Amino acid sequence: MKADEMRANFKAMCFSDELVNMVVAPDALSAKIAERVGFKAIFQAGYATAASKLAQPDRGIADFGVMSDTAREIVNAVDIPVFVDADTGYGDTENVARLVRVYENMGAAGLFLEDQTWPKRCGHMDGKTVVPESVMTDKLKAAVAARQHDDFLIMSRTDAYAVEGLQSAIERTKHYHEAGADLVFVEAPTNQRDLQTVVDSFPDVPVMANMIENGKTPLLSNEQIHEMGFSIAVHPNVLVYSTTYATEQVLTDMVQLGTTKNRLDQMVTFPKFNHFIGLDDINALEQKYVTTDVDF
Amino acid sequence: MALSVTDFVTPGMQTVVPGVADAQATKSFATGHFSSVYLNGFDVVQTQLAQKNEGLISPTEMATTLRHIQERSTVPVIVDAESGFGNQLTTYFVARDFERSGAAGVVVNDQIFPSHTADQQIVVAPFAEFVAKLKAARDSFDNPQTLLFAELDGFDTYGFEGFKKRVDYLHKNQLADVVLAGHVTPKVVEQLAQFAQANPLGLVANAEQQATLKQFSNAFSTVFYRGVVTQARQVAEQQLVQQLQAQVEV
């Protein structure tokens, strides 16, 4: 089954010596493009989903319904593992138990839960607050208890660095790992030294680094991240910012010039896009059943 | 279709609002000439998730159900926004989404997030937070006829005096069109019923409490029944199961 394969692949990647390099896909199309150009895993996350689905900032307006619908669209569009941002779990341990079943059933490879209060903020925004550690460990335990496959990976994310400092973030994360988190993530350290301290604190656990352009954490290359000891890199906003830029450019031209002719060399062509999006495959699928021979 | 606030706040002229979980139940009650229905988290969670905790459903899922109801029905639907699914910010967007999806009224309760169905799981939010949510919900409405219902769920926490103080404040400051009492136990219903004779107050009753509350429920200016349609379906489903089992065994 595809879901079993995706989970197993993702787990093998996370526990290998190679860096798991993930981009956040705002939607199914961008996920398919990422798969096409060579990404081995996809992330579905709040900042991009709130932007693409609601045209809203990442401030807790995208609820479980919006997030899980988007995750399902992305999972169904690609044949590589999709890891999911489950935010705070959208409630308490009972909500967490429900969402683990939903994401596992749809074929996601795993998810992360974070310790912010709800409604949450993007990890690189100001004004964050965190719940007591025990609230988060209870959620992680509920997530682990609810999963049906051990290789559906649960990651802990702490936002405590900005609120309580580096040491608290590391302490919390140690307890989150003890509560069952297979993978760990400390959000938004503001310098490379602290990033190094984080990754050095977890020699036996895959740790994720989050690379946001113009965010609070210095932007490092995948090579640097891997050398520091991180197992996973995620690039959550690159597609939001680049598609916003491209859309703005071409639409401005259309308003001002009334034509797209100056931008044609920056676009995919009609036949190329049709080929990429799978028109030939769809036509072949239809044809397969049109020509079914029935001896009746 | 718009609701009239007087239908909900006139003592002695009680409006009964049956709870619904979907378009089928809404259609049934419309046939029975009920003037409005209550799409609530408890019924939706029972019907769609086979669970009993209203807090499990997300507002996006509630709004999708509401839009399905609106496809064929013109009965005004009052929709349960629970405790706003977060804080005043989320309440604003949830109430707006519900109104845009066709809600004629929105109910916000004074629990913390996530809202719960079981009495023993209820935690009351600070009153100032509840007031902020009501203001946010009201501000989010486009239609001045959309009604806002404030549901006080914390009688067990703040007692009768605290309850009365809250009702007075909500009325005096016009923070909601209708005040409802939720999670009313048989122990306190008589006290609330007496209060309701002189003050417009609605009651939210669960199916299980229906019998106990019935002798006092006439005092309330409106009664919202949650769980009744789900309970009726469960009874009918059990009968069907037995019938089919009997056929199989024969």
PDB file of N, CA and C in Angstrom, chain B residues 53-95:
ATOM      1  N   ASN B  53     -17.930  14.292  22.217  1.00  0.00           N
ATOM      2  CA  ASN B  53     -17.266  15.521  22.651  1.00  0.00           C
ATOM      3  C   ASN B  53     -17.358  16.579  21.547  1.00  0.00           C
ATOM      4  N   GLU B  54     -18.173  17.616  21.784  1.00  0.00           N
ATOM      5  CA  GLU B  54     -18.409  18.641  20.759  1.00  0.00           C
ATOM      6  C   GLU B  54     -17.118  19.302  20.285  1.00  0.00           C
ATOM      7  N   GLY B  55     -16.112  19.343  21.158  1.00  0.00           N
ATOM      8  CA  GLY B  55     -14.861  20.033  20.836  1.00  0.00           C
ATOM      9  C   GLY B  55     -14.037  19.360  19.757  1.00  0.00           C
ATOM     10  N   LEU B  56     -14.452  18.185  19.312  1.00  0.00           N
ATOM     11  CA  LEU B  56     -13.652  17.476  18.309  1.00  0.00           C
ATOM     12  C   LEU B  56     -13.834  18.021  16.901  1.00  0.00           C
ATOM     13  N   ILE B  57     -14.905  18.753  16.676  1.00  0.00           N
ATOM     14  CA  ILE B  57     -15.170  19.216  15.305  1.00  0.00           C
ATOM     15  C   ILE B  57     -14.500  20.571  15.088  1.00  0.00           C
ATOM     16  N   SER B  58     -14.053  20.818  13.857  1.00  0.00           N
ATOM     17  CA  SER B  58     -13.459  22.124  13.558  1.00  0.00           C
ATOM     18  C   SER B  58     -14.511  23.024  12.919  1.00  0.00           C
ATOM     19  N   PRO B  59     -14.330  24.340  13.024  1.00  0.00           N
ATOM     20  CA  PRO B  59     -15.335  25.241  12.451  1.00  0.00           C
ATOM     21  C   PRO B  59     -15.472  25.090  10.942  1.00  0.00           C
ATOM     22  N   THR B  60     -14.385  24.771  10.261  1.00  0.00           N
ATOM     23  CA  THR B  60     -14.472  24.569   8.809  1.00  0.00           C
ATOM     24  C   THR B  60     -15.403  23.402   8.481  1.00  0.00           C
ATOM     25  N   GLU B  61     -15.325  22.351   9.295  1.00  0.00           N
ATOM     26  CA  GLU B  61     -16.214  21.201   9.074  1.00  0.00           C
ATOM     27  C   GLU B  61     -17.669  21.567   9.382  1.00  0.00           C
ATOM     28  N   MET B  62     -17.878  22.386  10.415  1.00  0.00           N
ATOM     29  CA  MET B  62     -19.237  22.850  10.738  1.00  0.00           C
ATOM     30  C   MET B  62     -19.803  23.677   9.582  1.00  0.00           C
ATOM     31  N   ALA B  63     -18.966  24.561   9.035  1.00  0.00           N
ATOM     32  CA  ALA B  63     -19.427  25.438   7.957  1.00  0.00           C
ATOM     33  C   ALA B  63     -19.763  24.633   6.701  1.00  0.00           C
ATOM     34  N   THR B  64     -19.004  23.588   6.450  1.00  0.00           N
ATOM     35  CA  THR B  64     -19.296  22.728   5.290  1.00  0.00           C
ATOM     36  C   THR B  64     -20.669  22.078   5.465  1.00  0.00           C
ATOM     37  N   THR B  65     -20.940  21.577   6.674  1.00  0.00           N
ATOM     38  CA  THR B  65     -22.246  20.969   6.963  1.00  0.00           C
ATOM     39  C   THR B  65     -23.359  21.995   6.782  1.00  0.00           C
ATOM     40  N   LEU B  66     -23.109  23.193   7.288  1.00  0.00           N
ATOM     41  CA  LEU B  66     -24.094  24.272   7.164  1.00  0.00           C
ATOM     42  C   LEU B  66     -24.406  24.578   5.693  1.00  0.00           C
ATOM     43  N   ARG B  67     -23.386  24.611   4.865  1.00  0.00           N
ATOM     44  CA  ARG B  67     -23.612  24.906   3.440  1.00  0.00           C
ATOM     45  C   ARG B  67     -24.397  23.785   2.765  1.00  0.00           C
ATOM     46  N   HIS B  68     -24.170  22.545   3.176  1.00  0.00           N
ATOM     47  CA  HIS B  68     -24.972  21.444   2.633  1.00  0.00           C
ATOM     48  C   HIS B  68     -26.437  21.635   3.019  1.00  0.00           C
ATOM     49  N   ILE B  69     -26.686  22.034   4.262  1.00  0.00           N
ATOM     50  CA  ILE B  69     -28.062  22.270   4.722  1.00  0.00           C
ATOM     51  C   ILE B  69     -28.721  23.355   3.879  1.00  0.00           C
ATOM     52  N   GLN B  70     -27.931  24.396   3.593  1.00  0.00           N
ATOM     53  CA  GLN B  70     -28.471  25.549   2.860  1.00  0.00           C
ATOM     54  C   GLN B  70     -28.794  25.234   1.398  1.00  0.00           C
ATOM     55  N   GLU B  71     -28.265  24.139   0.884  1.00  0.00           N
ATOM     56  CA  GLU B  71     -28.498  23.838  -0.530  1.00  0.00           C
ATOM     57  C   GLU B  71     -29.977  23.695  -0.854  1.00  0.00           C
ATOM     58  N   ARG B  72     -30.745  23.068   0.057  1.00  0.00           N
ATOM     59  CA  ARG B  72     -32.149  22.788  -0.243  1.00  0.00           C
ATOM     60  C   ARG B  72     -33.108  23.365   0.777  1.00  0.00           C
ATOM     61  N   SER B  73     -32.622  24.020   1.798  1.00  0.00           N
ATOM     62  CA  SER B  73     -33.488  24.432   2.889  1.00  0.00           C
ATOM     63  C   SER B  73     -33.476  25.945   3.057  1.00  0.00           C
ATOM     64  N   THR B  74     -34.624  26.495   3.448  1.00  0.00           N
ATOM     65  CA  THR B  74     -34.685  27.934   3.747  1.00  0.00           C
ATOM     66  C   THR B  74     -34.984  28.177   5.227  1.00  0.00           C
ATOM     67  N   VAL B  75     -35.029  27.105   6.020  1.00  0.00           N
ATOM     68  CA  VAL B  75     -35.272  27.272   7.461  1.00  0.00           C
ATOM     69  C   VAL B  75     -34.074  27.988   8.074  1.00  0.00           C
ATOM     70  N   PRO B  76     -34.313  29.027   8.857  1.00  0.00           N
ATOM     71  CA  PRO B  76     -33.170  29.701   9.490  1.00  0.00           C
ATOM     72  C   PRO B  76     -32.373  28.733  10.374  1.00  0.00           C
ATOM     73  N   VAL B  77     -31.079  28.756  10.221  1.00  0.00           N
ATOM     74  CA  VAL B  77     -30.210  27.869  10.991  1.00  0.00           C
ATOM     75  C   VAL B  77     -29.381  28.690  11.976  1.00  0.00           C
ATOM     76  N   ILE B  78     -29.474  28.329  13.241  1.00  0.00           N
ATOM     77  CA  ILE B  78     -28.625  28.934  14.278  1.00  0.00           C
ATOM     78  C   ILE B  78     -27.451  27.976  14.449  1.00  0.00           C
ATOM     79  N   VAL B  79     -26.245  28.514  14.450  1.00  0.00           N
ATOM     80  CA  VAL B  79     -25.072  27.646  14.421  1.00  0.00           C
ATOM     81  C   VAL B  79     -24.219  27.822  15.673  1.00  0.00           C
ATOM     82  N   ASP B  80     -23.730  26.707  16.149  1.00  0.00           N
ATOM     83  CA  ASP B  80     -22.946  26.626  17.378  1.00  0.00           C
ATOM     84  C   ASP B  80     -21.478  26.960  17.082  1.00  0.00           C
ATOM     85  N   ALA B  81     -21.032  28.101  17.565  1.00  0.00           N
ATOM     86  CA  ALA B  81     -19.615  28.463  17.405  1.00  0.00           C
ATOM     87  C   ALA B  81     -18.812  28.032  18.629  1.00  0.00           C
ATOM     88  N   GLU B  82     -19.436  27.214  19.477  1.00  0.00           N
ATOM     89  CA  GLU B  82     -18.783  26.687  20.683  1.00  0.00           C
ATOM     90  C   GLU B  82     -18.115  27.827  21.460  1.00  0.00           C
ATOM     91  N   SER B  83     -16.859  27.670  21.842  1.00  0.00           N
ATOM     92  CA  SER B  83     -16.223  28.769  22.579  1.00  0.00           C
ATOM     93  C   SER B  83     -15.378  29.630  21.637  1.00  0.00           C
ATOM     94  N   GLY B  84     -15.763  29.633  20.355  1.00  0.00           N
ATOM     95  CA  GLY B  84     -15.073  30.485  19.385  1.00  0.00           C
ATOM     96  C   GLY B  84     -13.865  29.813  18.766  1.00  0.00           C
ATOM     97  N   PHE B  85     -13.613  28.566  19.143  1.00  0.00           N
ATOM     98  CA  PHE B  85     -12.500  27.789  18.576  1.00  0.00           C
ATOM     99  C   PHE B  85     -11.146  28.470  18.760  1.00  0.00           C
ATOM    100  N   GLY B  86     -10.980  29.134  19.894  1.00  0.00           N
ATOM    101  CA  GLY B  86      -9.696  29.779  20.176  1.00  0.00           C
ATOM    102  C   GLY B  86      -9.931  30.996  21.046  1.00  0.00           C
ATOM    103  N   ASN B  87      -9.598  32.153  20.535  1.00  0.00           N
ATOM    104  CA  ASN B  87      -9.810  33.393  21.288  1.00  0.00           C
ATOM    105  C   ASN B  87     -10.718  34.337  20.490  1.00  0.00           C
ATOM    106  N   GLN B  88     -10.651  35.612  20.798  1.00  0.00           N
ATOM    107  CA  GLN B  88     -11.520  36.577  20.098  1.00  0.00           C
ATOM    108  C   GLN B  88     -11.199  36.661  18.604  1.00  0.00           C
ATOM    109  N   LEU B  89      -9.939  36.437  18.253  1.00  0.00           N
ATOM    110  CA  LEU B  89      -9.538  36.484  16.843  1.00  0.00           C
ATOM    111  C   LEU B  89     -10.188  35.350  16.056  1.00  0.00           C
ATOM    112  N   THR B  90     -10.059  34.147  16.563  1.00  0.00           N
ATOM    113  CA  THR B  90     -10.665  33.016  15.848  1.00  0.00           C
ATOM    114  C   THR B  90     -12.183  33.142  15.853  1.00  0.00           C
ATOM    115  N   THR B  91     -12.742  33.644  16.964  1.00  0.00           N
ATOM    116  CA  THR B  91     -14.200  33.824  17.032  1.00  0.00           C
ATOM    117  C   THR B  91     -14.674  34.742  15.906  1.00  0.00           C
ATOM    118  N   TYR B  92     -13.915  35.802  15.657  1.00  0.00           N
ATOM    119  CA  TYR B  92     -14.270  36.750  14.603  1.00  0.00           C
ATOM    120  C   TYR B  92     -14.399  36.035  13.257  1.00  0.00           C
ATOM    121  N   PHE B  93     -13.377  35.251  12.928  1.00  0.00           N
ATOM    122  CA  PHE B  93     -13.376  34.605  11.605  1.00  0.00           C
ATOM    123  C   PHE B  93     -14.366  33.440  11.533  1.00  0.00           C
ATOM    124  N   VAL B  94     -14.558  32.746  12.646  1.00  0.00           N
ATOM    125  CA  VAL B  94     -15.521  31.638  12.660  1.00  0.00           C
ATOM    126  C   VAL B  94     -16.944  32.191  12.479  1.00  0.00           C
ATOM    127  N   ALA B  95     -17.282  33.225  13.240  1.00  0.00           N
ATOM    128  CA  ALA B  95     -18.630  33.802  13.157  1.00  0.00           C
ATOM    129  C   ALA B  95     -18.883  34.347  11.748  1.00  0.00           C
TER     130      ALA B  95
END
